[in-house]
Coordinates of C-alpha atoms in Angstrom, one line a residue:
Chain Z
M1 CA 14.8 14.4 -1.0
A2 CA 10.9 14.7 -0.5
T3 CA 11.5 13.3 3.1
N4 CA 14.0 15.6 4.1
P5 CA 12.2 18.1 6.8
M6 CA 14.4 21.1 5.6
H7 CA 13.9 20.8 1.8
Q8 CA 10.7 22.9 2.1
F9 CA 13.0 25.9 3.3
E10 CA 15.3 25.8 0.1
V11 CA 15.2 28.8 -2.0
H12 CA 15.3 28.4 -5.7
R13 CA 15.4 30.5 -8.7
I14 CA 12.1 31.0 -11.0
G15 CA 12.9 32.0 -14.5
P16 CA 16.2 33.5 -15.8
E17 CA 19.1 34.5 -13.7
I18 CA 19.4 38.3 -13.0
K19 CA 22.8 39.5 -11.8
I20 CA 23.2 43.4 -11.2
A21 CA 26.6 44.5 -10.2
G22 CA 27.7 41.1 -8.9
I23 CA 24.5 40.6 -6.7
D24 CA 22.0 37.8 -7.6
L25 CA 18.8 39.5 -7.9
S26 CA 17.1 36.6 -9.4
F27 CA 13.4 36.0 -8.8
T28 CA 13.1 33.2 -6.4
N29 CA 10.2 31.4 -4.7
A30 CA 10.6 33.6 -1.7
S31 CA 10.1 36.7 -3.9
L32 CA 6.9 34.9 -5.4
F33 CA 5.5 34.4 -2.2
M34 CA 6.1 37.8 -0.7
L35 CA 4.6 39.2 -4.0
L36 CA 1.5 36.7 -3.5
S37 CA 1.0 37.8 0.0
A38 CA 1.3 41.5 -0.9
T39 CA -1.0 40.9 -3.9
A40 CA -3.5 39.1 -1.6
I41 CA -3.5 42.0 0.9
C42 CA -4.3 44.7 -2.0
I43 CA -6.9 42.6 -3.3
I44 CA -8.7 42.1 0.1
L45 CA -8.5 45.5 1.3
F46 CA -9.3 46.9 -2.3
L47 CA -12.4 44.9 -2.2
G48 CA -13.0 45.9 1.1
T49 CA -12.9 49.6 0.5
K50 CA -14.4 49.4 -2.9
E51 CA -18.0 50.0 -1.7
K52 CA -18.4 51.9 1.6
K53 CA -21.8 50.4 2.6
L54 CA -23.3 51.2 6.1
I55 CA -24.0 47.5 6.4
P56 CA -20.6 45.9 5.4
G57 CA -20.2 43.2 3.0
K58 CA -17.9 40.1 3.6
F59 CA -15.0 41.9 2.3
Q60 CA -15.7 45.3 4.0
L61 CA -16.2 43.4 7.2
I62 CA -12.8 41.8 7.1
A63 CA -11.3 45.1 6.2
E64 CA -13.0 46.9 9.0
I65 CA -12.1 44.1 11.5
F66 CA -8.4 44.4 10.5
Y67 CA -8.4 48.2 10.7
N68 CA -10.0 48.3 14.4
F69 CA -7.7 45.6 15.6
I70 CA -4.5 47.5 14.6
A71 CA -5.9 50.7 15.6
K72 CA -7.0 49.5 18.9
M73 CA -3.6 47.9 19.5
I74 CA -1.6 51.0 18.8
S75 CA -3.9 53.2 20.8
D76 CA -3.7 50.8 23.7
T77 CA 0.2 50.3 23.6
A78 CA 1.6 53.4 22.3
G79 CA -1.1 55.9 22.9
S80 CA -2.5 58.7 20.6
K81 CA 0.9 59.9 19.8
A82 CA 1.6 56.9 17.5
K83 CA -1.3 57.4 15.4
P84 CA 0.8 58.7 12.5
Y85 CA 2.7 55.5 12.5
F86 CA -0.3 53.4 12.0
P87 CA 0.1 52.9 8.1
F88 CA 3.5 51.4 8.9
I89 CA 2.5 49.1 11.4
F90 CA -0.7 48.1 9.6
S91 CA 1.3 47.0 6.6
L92 CA 4.0 45.2 8.8
F93 CA 1.2 43.3 10.5
M94 CA -0.6 42.3 7.3
F95 CA 2.5 41.4 5.5
V96 CA 3.8 39.1 8.3
L97 CA 0.4 37.8 8.7
F98 CA -0.1 36.8 5.1
C99 CA 3.4 35.5 4.9
N100 CA 2.8 33.2 7.7
M101 CA -0.8 32.1 6.5
L102 CA 0.1 31.4 2.8
G103 CA 3.0 29.4 4.5
M104 CA 0.4 27.1 5.9
L105 CA -0.9 26.1 2.5
P106 CA 0.5 22.6 1.1
Y107 CA 3.4 23.1 -1.4
S108 CA 3.9 26.6 -0.5
F109 CA 7.2 28.6 0.8
T110 CA 7.1 30.4 4.1
V111 CA 8.9 33.7 3.7
T112 CA 9.1 34.3 7.4
S113 CA 11.1 31.2 8.3
H114 CA 14.1 32.6 6.9
I115 CA 16.0 34.9 9.3
I116 CA 17.2 37.1 6.7
V117 CA 13.7 38.4 6.2
T118 CA 12.6 38.7 9.6
L119 CA 16.0 40.2 10.7
L120 CA 15.7 42.7 8.1
M121 CA 12.3 44.0 9.0
A122 CA 13.4 43.9 12.7
I123 CA 16.7 45.9 12.1
F124 CA 14.6 48.4 10.0
I125 CA 12.2 48.9 13.0
F126 CA 15.2 49.1 15.4
I127 CA 16.7 51.8 13.3
A128 CA 13.7 53.6 12.8
V129 CA 12.4 53.4 16.3
T130 CA 15.8 54.9 17.4
V131 CA 15.8 57.5 14.7
I132 CA 12.4 58.6 16.0
G133 CA 13.5 58.7 19.4
F134 CA 16.4 61.0 19.0
L135 CA 14.4 63.3 16.7
K136 CA 11.4 63.4 19.3
H137 CA 13.9 63.9 22.3
G138 CA 17.2 65.1 21.0
F139 CA 20.1 63.6 23.1
G140 CA 17.4 63.3 26.1
Y141 CA 16.7 59.8 24.5
L142 CA 19.8 58.5 26.0
K143 CA 18.0 58.8 29.3
L144 CA 16.5 55.6 28.3
F145 CA 19.9 54.0 29.3
V146 CA 20.1 55.7 32.5
P147 CA 17.2 54.6 34.9
S148 CA 16.4 56.9 37.8
G149 CA 17.1 56.2 41.3
V150 CA 20.5 54.2 40.6
P151 CA 23.4 54.6 42.9
I152 CA 26.1 56.5 41.1
F153 CA 28.8 53.7 41.5
L154 CA 26.4 51.2 39.8
L155 CA 25.6 53.6 37.0
P156 CA 28.1 52.6 34.5
L157 CA 27.2 48.8 34.8
I158 CA 23.5 49.3 34.6
T159 CA 24.1 51.7 31.5
I160 CA 26.0 48.6 29.9
I161 CA 23.1 46.5 30.7
E162 CA 20.6 48.6 29.6
I163 CA 22.5 48.9 26.1
I164 CA 22.7 45.4 25.8
S165 CA 19.1 45.0 26.6
Y166 CA 18.3 47.7 23.9
L167 CA 20.6 46.1 21.3
S168 CA 18.8 42.8 21.9
R169 CA 15.5 43.9 20.6
P170 CA 16.0 43.3 17.0
V171 CA 17.5 40.0 17.8
S172 CA 14.9 38.6 19.9
L173 CA 12.1 40.1 17.5
S174 CA 13.4 38.5 14.5
V175 CA 14.5 35.3 16.1
R176 CA 11.1 34.8 17.8
L177 CA 9.4 35.0 14.5
F178 CA 11.7 32.9 12.4
A179 CA 12.2 30.1 15.1
N180 CA 8.7 29.9 15.5
M181 CA 7.7 29.4 12.0
M182 CA 10.9 27.3 11.0
A183 CA 10.2 24.8 14.1
G184 CA 6.7 24.5 13.5
H185 CA 6.9 23.7 9.8
T186 CA 9.8 21.5 10.2
M187 CA 7.5 19.5 12.9
L188 CA 4.8 19.3 10.5
K189 CA 7.0 17.9 7.9
V190 CA 8.5 15.4 10.3
F191 CA 5.3 14.0 11.4
G192 CA 4.1 13.8 7.8
G193 CA 7.3 11.9 7.2
F194 CA 6.2 9.2 10.1
V195 CA 2.9 8.8 8.5
V196 CA 4.3 7.7 5.3
S197 CA 7.0 5.4 6.8
L198 CA 4.6 3.8 9.4
G199 CA 2.0 3.2 6.7
M200 CA -1.3 2.0 7.1
L201 CA -0.7 0.1 10.4
G202 CA 0.8 2.7 12.7
G203 CA 0.5 5.8 10.5
W204 CA -2.6 7.0 12.4
L205 CA -1.2 8.3 15.5
P206 CA 1.4 10.7 13.7
L207 CA -1.5 11.8 11.3
G208 CA -3.6 12.8 14.3
F209 CA -0.7 14.8 15.6
S210 CA -0.2 16.2 12.2
V211 CA -4.0 17.6 12.2
A212 CA -3.6 19.0 15.5
L213 CA -0.2 20.5 14.7
T214 CA -1.7 22.1 11.8
G215 CA -4.4 23.8 14.0
L216 CA -1.7 25.0 16.4
E217 CA 0.6 26.1 13.6
I218 CA -2.4 28.4 12.3
L219 CA -2.6 29.9 15.8
V220 CA 1.1 30.4 16.1
A221 CA 1.0 32.2 12.7
F222 CA -1.5 34.5 13.7
L223 CA -0.2 35.1 17.3
Q224 CA 3.5 35.8 15.8
A225 CA 2.0 38.5 13.4
Y226 CA 0.2 39.8 16.4
V227 CA 3.6 39.8 18.8
F228 CA 5.7 41.2 16.0
A229 CA 3.2 43.9 15.6
I230 CA 2.6 44.8 19.1
L231 CA 6.3 44.6 20.1
T232 CA 6.7 47.4 17.4
C233 CA 4.2 49.4 19.2
I234 CA 5.7 49.0 22.4
Y235 CA 9.3 50.0 21.2
L236 CA 7.7 52.9 19.5
N237 CA 5.9 54.0 22.8
D238 CA 9.5 53.9 24.4
A239 CA 10.6 56.2 21.7
L240 CA 7.5 58.5 21.7
N241 CA 6.7 58.7 25.4
L242 CA 10.0 58.9 27.3
H243 CA 9.3 58.5 31.2
H244 CA 9.9 55.1 32.5
Chain Q
M1 CA -32.4 51.4 -0.2
I2 CA -32.2 50.1 3.4
D3 CA -34.7 51.5 5.9
L4 CA -32.2 53.7 7.9
K5 CA -34.4 54.1 11.2
D6 CA -35.1 50.5 11.5
F7 CA -31.2 49.9 11.1
K8 CA -30.5 52.1 13.8
T9 CA -32.8 50.6 16.2
R10 CA -31.4 47.1 15.4
L11 CA -27.8 48.4 15.7
K12 CA -28.7 49.8 19.2
I13 CA -30.2 46.6 20.4
A14 CA -26.8 44.8 19.1
K15 CA -24.7 47.1 20.7
D16 CA -26.4 46.8 24.1
K17 CA -26.1 43.2 23.8
F18 CA -22.4 43.3 22.9
K19 CA -21.9 45.4 26.1
N20 CA -23.3 42.8 28.3
D21 CA -21.4 40.0 26.5
S22 CA -18.1 39.9 28.5
I23 CA -17.2 36.8 26.8
I24 CA -16.0 38.5 23.9
T25 CA -13.9 41.0 25.7
N26 CA -12.5 38.2 28.1
N27 CA -11.4 36.2 24.7
N28 CA -9.3 38.9 23.4
E29 CA -7.5 39.4 26.6
N30 CA -6.9 35.7 26.6
G31 CA -5.2 36.2 23.2
S32 CA -3.1 39.0 23.9
F33 CA -1.7 37.2 27.0
M34 CA -0.8 34.3 25.1
G35 CA 1.2 36.5 22.8
T36 CA 2.9 38.0 25.5
A37 CA 3.7 34.8 27.1
F38 CA 5.4 33.4 24.0
K39 CA 8.0 36.1 23.7
L40 CA 9.5 35.7 27.3
G41 CA 11.9 32.8 26.0
T42 CA 13.8 34.7 23.2
E43 CA 13.7 37.7 25.4
L44 CA 16.2 36.2 27.9
V45 CA 18.3 34.4 25.1
S46 CA 18.5 37.1 22.7
A47 CA 20.3 39.4 25.3
V48 CA 22.8 36.7 26.2
L49 CA 23.6 36.3 22.5
V50 CA 24.0 39.8 22.0
G51 CA 26.3 40.4 25.2
T52 CA 28.5 37.6 23.8
I53 CA 28.8 38.9 20.3
I54 CA 29.7 42.5 21.7
G55 CA 32.2 40.8 24.0
F56 CA 33.7 38.8 21.2
I57 CA 34.0 42.0 18.9
L58 CA 35.6 43.9 21.9
D59 CA 37.9 40.9 22.6
T60 CA 39.3 41.0 18.8
W61 CA 39.4 44.7 19.0
F62 CA 41.6 45.0 22.1
D63 CA 43.2 41.6 21.8
T64 CA 42.2 40.6 25.3
K65 CA 40.8 37.2 24.6
P66 CA 39.0 35.6 26.5
W67 CA 38.3 38.0 29.2
L68 CA 35.8 40.5 27.9
I69 CA 33.7 37.9 26.2
I70 CA 33.4 36.1 29.7
L71 CA 32.5 39.4 31.2
F72 CA 29.9 40.4 28.7
F73 CA 28.2 37.1 28.7
F74 CA 27.4 37.7 32.3
L75 CA 26.4 41.0 31.6
G76 CA 24.2 39.9 28.6
S77 CA 22.7 37.3 31.0
I78 CA 21.7 40.1 33.3
A79 CA 20.4 42.0 30.5
G80 CA 18.2 39.1 29.7
I81 CA 16.8 38.5 33.1
L82 CA 16.2 42.4 33.2
N83 CA 14.3 42.1 29.7
V84 CA 12.2 39.3 31.3
I85 CA 11.3 41.4 34.3
K86 CA 10.3 44.5 32.1
A87 CA 8.1 42.0 29.9
A88 CA 6.5 40.5 33.0
N89 CA 6.1 44.0 34.5
R90 CA 4.4 45.0 31.3
M91 CA 2.1 42.1 31.4
Q92 CA 1.0 42.8 35.0
K93 CA 0.3 46.5 34.1
K94 CA -2.2 45.3 31.4
D95 CA -4.5 43.4 33.9

């Protein structure tokens, strides 16, 4: 069981079973790690904003770097109109980042390696962006599916293609994060298993791979959180500034 | 209390240095480039998937198996290619 590379993704219950109206709402290891990352974010940001010094301390510096990073990303990709959505994108980025990074610790559980978690976030973003688009532009938002300068007899076909392309957004958003996290962690476990089974003689090569992969995985963990947030910004940009 | 005047001049010197340092901004662009590169693959696959699922649902709805699933598979593929082209355009616009 310990050598099964998929064992690390198993969700199991911690504490008593809680069932409300036939739905299992028990506290699991997934909930524990979501709670842990949310707590970690709160602690870091609380420590960072507690003393507002002119010359920042370590925690204030971390908080300021995160703030500047997201603020710059939003203004670069979605423009000044997207400023009201800063809190949402900031929390989204921080949550995904901390879930990914906590998953890199040995014996921990990666929440974002489950498609239900990422799909839920992606569908929420998708619905929110669609609602924002319709609120801002009314039925003019449907122009998104009708590109200008297309011959009239091609229009139905192009519209169907554009709609499929629009509907594929939550899928690509969620599958990307989930697949990257799951594939990376499975690979780490497989190489770890090679180290054990090859022993002292041949285990050094996979051990080296494992070390290199860990570095790569930390990069991927950051990059996927970044991509998740920046794509949200891009979708938001489409909904807010409708002209292309 | 820290001497504010001294700090201001030091900040100015540091800021000027930062402006001249092109390496830092370069690094930043590299990171976002890699981020956009990572997403192209799923962009293509997800549209095919969504197209096929739509085809499947419409097929069971209208009882026309398997024609709509074939049609929407191809439409999904076109949408996927369109997605990749859009993403590539976005990447070029950034530079």
